mmCIF file of C-alpha atoms in Angstrom:
data_model
loop_
_atom_site.group_PDB
_atom_site.id
_atom_site.type_symbol
_atom_site.label_atom_id
_atom_site.label_comp_id
_atom_site.label_asym_id
_atom_site.label_seq_id
_atom_site.Cartn_x
_atom_site.Cartn_y
_atom_site.Cartn_z
ATOM 1 C CA VAL A 1 11.659 86.319 -169.509
ATOM 2 C CA SER A 2 12.350 82.613 -169.909
ATOM 3 C CA PHE A 3 13.230 80.640 -173.026
ATOM 4 C CA GLU A 4 15.529 77.845 -174.132
ATOM 5 C CA VAL A 5 17.880 77.631 -177.108
ATOM 6 C CA MET A 6 18.916 74.129 -178.126
ATOM 7 C CA PRO A 7 22.386 73.391 -179.552
ATOM 8 C CA GLY A 8 22.553 74.146 -183.265
ATOM 9 C CA GLN A 9 19.271 76.054 -183.313
ATOM 10 C CA THR A 10 18.695 79.510 -184.736
ATOM 11 C CA VAL A 11 16.422 81.464 -182.403
ATOM 12 C CA ALA A 12 15.182 84.946 -183.267
ATOM 13 C CA ILE A 13 14.148 87.551 -180.697
ATOM 14 C CA VAL A 14 11.704 90.132 -182.024
ATOM 15 C CA GLY A 15 9.548 92.938 -180.662
ATOM 16 C CA ALA A 16 8.889 96.637 -180.903
ATOM 17 C CA SER A 17 11.531 99.200 -179.921
ATOM 18 C CA GLY A 18 12.041 99.135 -176.159
ATOM 19 C CA ALA A 19 10.689 95.592 -175.739
ATOM 20 C CA GLY A 20 13.966 94.378 -174.213
ATOM 21 C CA LYS A 21 15.734 92.684 -177.127
ATOM 22 C CA SER A 22 19.065 94.476 -176.784
ATOM 23 C CA SER A 23 19.002 94.049 -173.003
ATOM 24 C CA ILE A 24 18.943 90.263 -173.451
ATOM 25 C CA ILE A 25 21.820 90.414 -175.922
ATOM 26 C CA SER A 26 23.849 92.559 -173.497
ATOM 27 C CA LEU A 27 23.289 90.076 -170.660
ATOM 28 C CA LEU A 28 24.644 87.078 -172.582
ATOM 29 C CA PRO A 29 28.331 88.198 -172.664
ATOM 30 C CA ARG A 30 27.839 89.953 -169.289
ATOM 31 C CA PHE A 31 28.087 93.518 -170.490
ATOM 32 C CA TYR A 32 25.633 93.819 -167.588
ATOM 33 C CA ASP A 33 25.195 91.355 -164.734
ATOM 34 C CA LEU A 34 21.790 90.003 -163.739
ATOM 35 C CA ASP A 35 19.926 91.403 -160.744
ATOM 36 C CA SER A 36 17.974 88.149 -160.418
ATOM 37 C CA GLY A 37 17.413 84.887 -162.248
ATOM 38 C CA SER A 38 20.106 83.083 -164.206
ATOM 39 C CA ILE A 39 21.455 82.401 -167.683
ATOM 40 C CA ILE A 40 22.733 78.861 -168.197
ATOM 41 C CA LEU A 41 25.173 78.069 -171.008
ATOM 42 C CA ASP A 42 26.049 74.396 -171.512
ATOM 43 C CA GLY A 43 24.955 73.676 -167.952
ATOM 44 C CA GLN A 44 27.052 76.483 -166.446
ATOM 45 C CA ASP A 45 25.620 79.587 -164.775
ATOM 46 C CA ILE A 46 27.410 82.371 -166.636
ATOM 47 C CA SER A 47 27.753 84.410 -163.445
ATOM 48 C CA GLN A 48 29.991 81.663 -162.027
ATOM 49 C CA VAL A 49 32.590 81.573 -164.817
ATOM 50 C CA THR A 50 35.298 84.053 -165.782
ATOM 51 C CA LEU A 51 34.496 86.728 -168.337
ATOM 52 C CA ALA A 52 37.349 85.527 -170.537
ATOM 53 C CA SER A 53 36.093 81.936 -170.682
ATOM 54 C CA LEU A 54 32.499 83.076 -171.288
ATOM 55 C CA ARG A 55 33.363 85.470 -174.082
ATOM 56 C CA ARG A 56 35.528 82.890 -175.837
ATOM 57 C CA GLN A 57 32.309 80.967 -176.437
ATOM 58 C CA ILE A 58 30.485 83.908 -178.071
ATOM 59 C CA ALA A 59 30.916 85.697 -181.394
ATOM 60 C CA LEU A 60 28.923 88.931 -181.621
ATOM 61 C CA VAL A 61 28.051 90.827 -184.789
ATOM 62 C CA SER A 62 26.094 94.010 -184.087
ATOM 63 C CA GLN A 63 24.519 96.756 -186.160
ATOM 64 C CA ASP A 64 27.482 99.042 -185.451
ATOM 65 C CA ALA A 65 30.642 97.190 -186.445
ATOM 66 C CA ILE A 66 33.507 98.270 -184.186
ATOM 67 C CA LEU A 67 36.759 98.660 -186.113
ATOM 68 C CA PHE A 68 40.102 100.050 -184.987
ATOM 69 C CA ASP A 69 42.450 102.405 -186.827
ATOM 70 C CA MET A 70 44.783 99.697 -188.048
ATOM 71 C CA SER A 71 44.993 97.381 -191.039
ATOM 72 C CA ILE A 72 42.055 95.340 -192.293
ATOM 73 C CA ALA A 73 44.034 92.163 -191.561
ATOM 74 C CA ASN A 74 44.600 93.147 -187.939
ATOM 75 C CA ASN A 75 40.951 94.113 -187.494
ATOM 76 C CA ILE A 76 39.943 90.625 -188.629
ATOM 77 C CA ARG A 77 42.710 89.072 -186.505
ATOM 78 C CA PHE A 78 40.990 90.318 -183.342
ATOM 79 C CA GLY A 79 38.784 87.238 -183.782
ATOM 80 C CA ARG A 80 41.818 85.046 -183.038
ATOM 81 C CA LEU A 81 45.141 86.696 -182.390
ATOM 82 C CA ASP A 82 47.288 83.748 -183.472
ATOM 83 C CA ALA A 83 45.596 83.439 -186.892
ATOM 84 C CA SER A 84 47.766 83.188 -189.992
ATOM 85 C CA GLN A 85 47.364 85.458 -193.017
ATOM 86 C CA LYS A 86 45.807 82.563 -194.941
ATOM 87 C CA GLU A 87 43.229 81.994 -192.186
ATOM 88 C CA ILE A 88 42.395 85.706 -192.224
ATOM 89 C CA GLU A 89 41.906 85.660 -195.989
ATOM 90 C CA ASP A 90 39.822 82.484 -195.801
ATOM 91 C CA ALA A 91 37.555 84.155 -193.221
ATOM 92 C CA ALA A 92 37.249 87.271 -195.393
ATOM 93 C CA ARG A 93 36.341 85.100 -198.389
ATOM 94 C CA ALA A 94 33.594 83.381 -196.374
ATOM 95 C CA ALA A 95 32.314 86.815 -195.327
ATOM 96 C CA SER A 96 32.106 88.048 -198.947
ATOM 97 C CA ALA A 97 34.838 90.562 -198.105
ATOM 98 C CA ASP A 98 37.931 89.290 -199.929
ATOM 99 C CA GLY A 99 36.867 90.730 -203.291
ATOM 100 C CA PHE A 100 36.488 94.342 -202.175
ATOM 101 C CA ILE A 101 39.550 94.149 -199.905
ATOM 102 C CA ARG A 102 41.806 93.221 -202.820
ATOM 103 C CA GLN A 103 40.530 96.223 -204.792
ATOM 104 C CA LEU A 104 41.573 98.678 -202.078
ATOM 105 C CA ASP A 105 44.925 100.459 -201.979
ATOM 106 C CA ASN A 106 47.243 98.162 -200.009
ATOM 107 C CA GLY A 107 44.534 95.486 -199.756
ATOM 108 C CA TYR A 108 44.646 93.706 -196.397
ATOM 109 C CA ASN A 109 47.281 96.171 -195.180
ATOM 110 C CA MET A 110 45.087 99.241 -195.665
ATOM 111 C CA ARG A 111 44.383 101.166 -192.479
ATOM 112 C CA VAL A 112 40.626 101.562 -192.049
ATOM 113 C CA GLY A 113 40.663 104.938 -190.259
ATOM 114 C CA SER A 114 38.936 105.909 -187.029
ATOM 115 C CA ASN A 115 36.180 103.343 -186.438
ATOM 116 C CA GLY A 116 36.527 102.248 -190.056
ATOM 117 C CA ASN A 117 35.571 105.607 -191.588
ATOM 118 C CA ARG A 118 37.482 104.798 -194.794
ATOM 119 C CA LEU A 119 35.061 101.951 -195.490
ATOM 120 C CA SER A 120 31.359 101.868 -196.303
ATOM 121 C CA GLY A 121 28.808 100.473 -193.850
ATOM 122 C CA GLY A 122 28.515 97.233 -195.794
ATOM 123 C CA GLN A 123 32.296 96.831 -195.942
ATOM 124 C CA ARG A 124 32.622 97.388 -192.196
ATOM 125 C CA GLN A 125 29.951 94.757 -191.537
ATOM 126 C CA ARG A 126 31.718 92.195 -193.722
ATOM 127 C CA ILE A 127 34.970 92.815 -191.840
ATOM 128 C CA ALA A 128 33.095 92.241 -188.570
ATOM 129 C CA ILE A 129 31.591 89.020 -189.944
ATOM 130 C CA ALA A 130 35.038 87.838 -191.085
ATOM 131 C CA ARG A 131 36.290 88.447 -187.529
ATOM 132 C CA ALA A 132 33.422 86.338 -186.148
ATOM 133 C CA ILE A 133 34.110 83.566 -188.677
ATOM 134 C CA LEU A 134 37.776 83.540 -187.660
ATOM 135 C CA LYS A 135 36.850 83.344 -183.968
ATOM 136 C CA ASP A 136 34.870 80.143 -184.649
ATOM 137 C CA ALA A 137 32.879 80.369 -181.398
ATOM 138 C CA PRO A 138 30.036 77.892 -180.759
ATOM 139 C CA LEU A 139 27.474 80.626 -179.913
ATOM 140 C CA LEU A 140 26.782 83.318 -182.492
ATOM 141 C CA VAL A 141 24.848 86.463 -181.536
ATOM 142 C CA LEU A 142 23.561 88.730 -184.314
ATOM 143 C CA ASP A 143 22.196 92.057 -183.076
ATOM 144 C CA GLU A 144 20.353 93.694 -186.013
ATOM 145 C CA ALA A 145 23.442 93.035 -188.113
ATOM 146 C CA THR A 146 21.863 94.146 -191.422
ATOM 147 C CA SER A 147 19.282 96.759 -190.402
ATOM 148 C CA ALA A 148 21.264 99.817 -191.586
ATOM 149 C CA LEU A 149 22.169 98.485 -195.045
ATOM 150 C CA ASP A 150 20.638 98.793 -198.481
ATOM 151 C CA ALA A 151 18.977 95.767 -200.083
ATOM 152 C CA GLU A 152 21.867 94.773 -202.381
ATOM 153 C CA VAL A 153 24.490 94.831 -199.642
ATOM 154 C CA GLU A 154 22.071 93.186 -197.205
ATOM 155 C CA THR A 155 21.736 90.205 -199.563
ATOM 156 C CA LEU A 156 25.527 89.766 -199.641
ATOM 157 C CA ILE A 157 25.733 89.965 -195.881
ATOM 158 C CA GLN A 158 22.781 87.630 -195.317
ATOM 159 C CA ASP A 159 24.580 85.039 -197.438
ATOM 160 C CA ALA A 160 27.726 85.497 -195.321
ATOM 161 C CA LEU A 161 25.732 85.237 -192.085
ATOM 162 C CA LEU A 162 24.080 82.042 -193.320
ATOM 163 C CA ARG A 163 27.519 80.490 -193.842
ATOM 164 C CA LEU A 164 28.639 81.747 -190.433
ATOM 165 C CA SER A 165 25.612 80.362 -188.562
ATOM 166 C CA LYS A 166 25.756 76.895 -190.142
ATOM 167 C CA GLY A 167 26.390 74.323 -187.416
ATOM 168 C CA ARG A 168 26.325 76.914 -184.617
ATOM 169 C CA THR A 169 23.823 77.932 -182.005
ATOM 170 C CA THR A 170 22.616 81.333 -183.201
ATOM 171 C CA ILE A 171 20.582 84.036 -181.481
ATOM 172 C CA VAL A 172 19.306 86.749 -183.797
ATOM 173 C CA ILE A 173 17.737 90.124 -183.192
ATOM 174 C CA ALA A 174 16.199 91.294 -186.451
ATOM 175 C CA HIS A 175 14.528 94.545 -187.412
ATOM 176 C CA ARG A 176 13.457 93.190 -190.805
ATOM 177 C CA LEU A 177 11.302 90.206 -189.975
ATOM 178 C CA SER A 178 11.704 88.825 -193.497
ATOM 179 C CA THR A 179 15.237 87.797 -192.525
ATOM 180 C CA ILE A 180 14.169 85.440 -189.717
ATOM 181 C CA GLN A 181 11.220 83.527 -191.221
ATOM 182 C CA ASP A 182 13.341 80.364 -191.411
ATOM 183 C CA ALA A 183 14.479 80.521 -187.771
ATOM 184 C CA ASP A 184 13.913 77.325 -185.799
ATOM 185 C CA HIS A 185 12.150 79.314 -183.096
ATOM 186 C CA ILE A 186 10.985 82.925 -182.658
ATOM 187 C CA VAL A 187 10.611 84.593 -179.259
ATOM 188 C CA VAL A 188 8.333 87.639 -179.202
ATOM 189 C CA LEU A 189 8.922 90.285 -176.523
ATOM 190 C CA ASP A 190 6.591 93.064 -175.433
ATOM 191 C CA GLU A 191 7.451 95.484 -172.620
ATOM 192 C CA GLY A 192 10.106 93.183 -171.204
ATOM 193 C CA ARG A 193 8.060 89.979 -171.269
ATOM 194 C CA VAL A 194 7.865 86.963 -173.558
ATOM 195 C CA VAL A 195 4.344 87.127 -174.976
ATOM 196 C CA GLU A 196 4.623 84.533 -177.779
ATOM 197 C CA HIS A 197 7.009 81.940 -179.112
ATOM 198 C CA GLY A 198 6.989 79.452 -181.964
ATOM 199 C CA THR A 199 7.827 79.135 -185.645
ATOM 200 C CA HIS A 200 6.990 81.850 -188.172
ATOM 201 C CA GLN A 201 4.048 79.874 -189.540
ATOM 202 C CA ALA A 202 2.663 79.008 -186.105
ATOM 203 C CA LEU A 203 2.878 82.620 -184.940
ATOM 204 C CA MET A 204 1.237 83.929 -188.117
ATOM 205 C CA THR A 205 -1.631 81.484 -187.603
ATOM 206 C CA ARG A 206 -2.052 82.715 -184.027
ATOM 207 C CA LYS A 207 -2.656 86.284 -185.295
ATOM 208 C CA GLY A 208 -1.180 87.905 -182.214
ATOM 209 C CA HIS A 209 1.753 90.243 -181.533
ATOM 210 C CA TYR A 210 4.065 88.677 -184.099
ATOM 211 C CA ALA A 211 1.448 88.737 -186.854
ATOM 212 C CA ASN A 212 0.808 92.402 -186.089
ATOM 213 C CA LEU A 213 4.535 93.192 -186.351
ATOM 214 C CA CYS A 214 4.642 91.389 -189.709
ATOM 215 C CA ALA A 215 1.608 93.315 -190.913
ATOM 216 C CA LEU A 216 3.352 96.585 -190.131
ATOM 217 C CA GLN A 217 6.157 95.475 -192.497
ATOM 218 C CA ALA A 218 3.678 94.149 -195.086
ATOM 219 C CA LEU A 219 5.037 90.656 -194.509
ATOM 220 C CA THR A 220 2.678 87.770 -195.179
ATOM 221 C CA GLY A 221 2.867 83.997 -195.106
#
């Protein structure tokens, strides 16, 4: 597997289940270390820097938003521990979360329960996005961040993710290929290998793996 992501680009990684998408995402923040090869971030081999300095550069929003049994404000504050209440609320507003938070009992002070079980899936995701906005890291990683949501909530969250990714280098894993048609570059994996790469239009014209994946989702263009 070899590909390059330029500063400010949005690059999508797609492929069937088991193709290796999540493995790549896990290697970036060094949840696992490489057996061979290298990952270079801003000219630095990530295996040669501290975990703390590496992870400060990355904001991750995954399909399963991890929340802690504490207040909504403190869950967002994990993005940056010295953030003020105003900065937390500004981040929530950008994540389309401020409106529903203010309608809850105790608002930002409401405890979310074990892993956020007092909130809906869409609400948990917007809290996670607010946390990522507050962190303000230069590299944004989205791991199927909307795949478990209904269409109405997905639209809200896609809008929030668009605001979050603006001006950042963004790597996206997407189950719904309709959400990544506008990516600057798409990398197609199959059985752990890069088999195609290019824009949506170029890959559709090629009529290969990517076009077949789109056909399975009745996606044209």
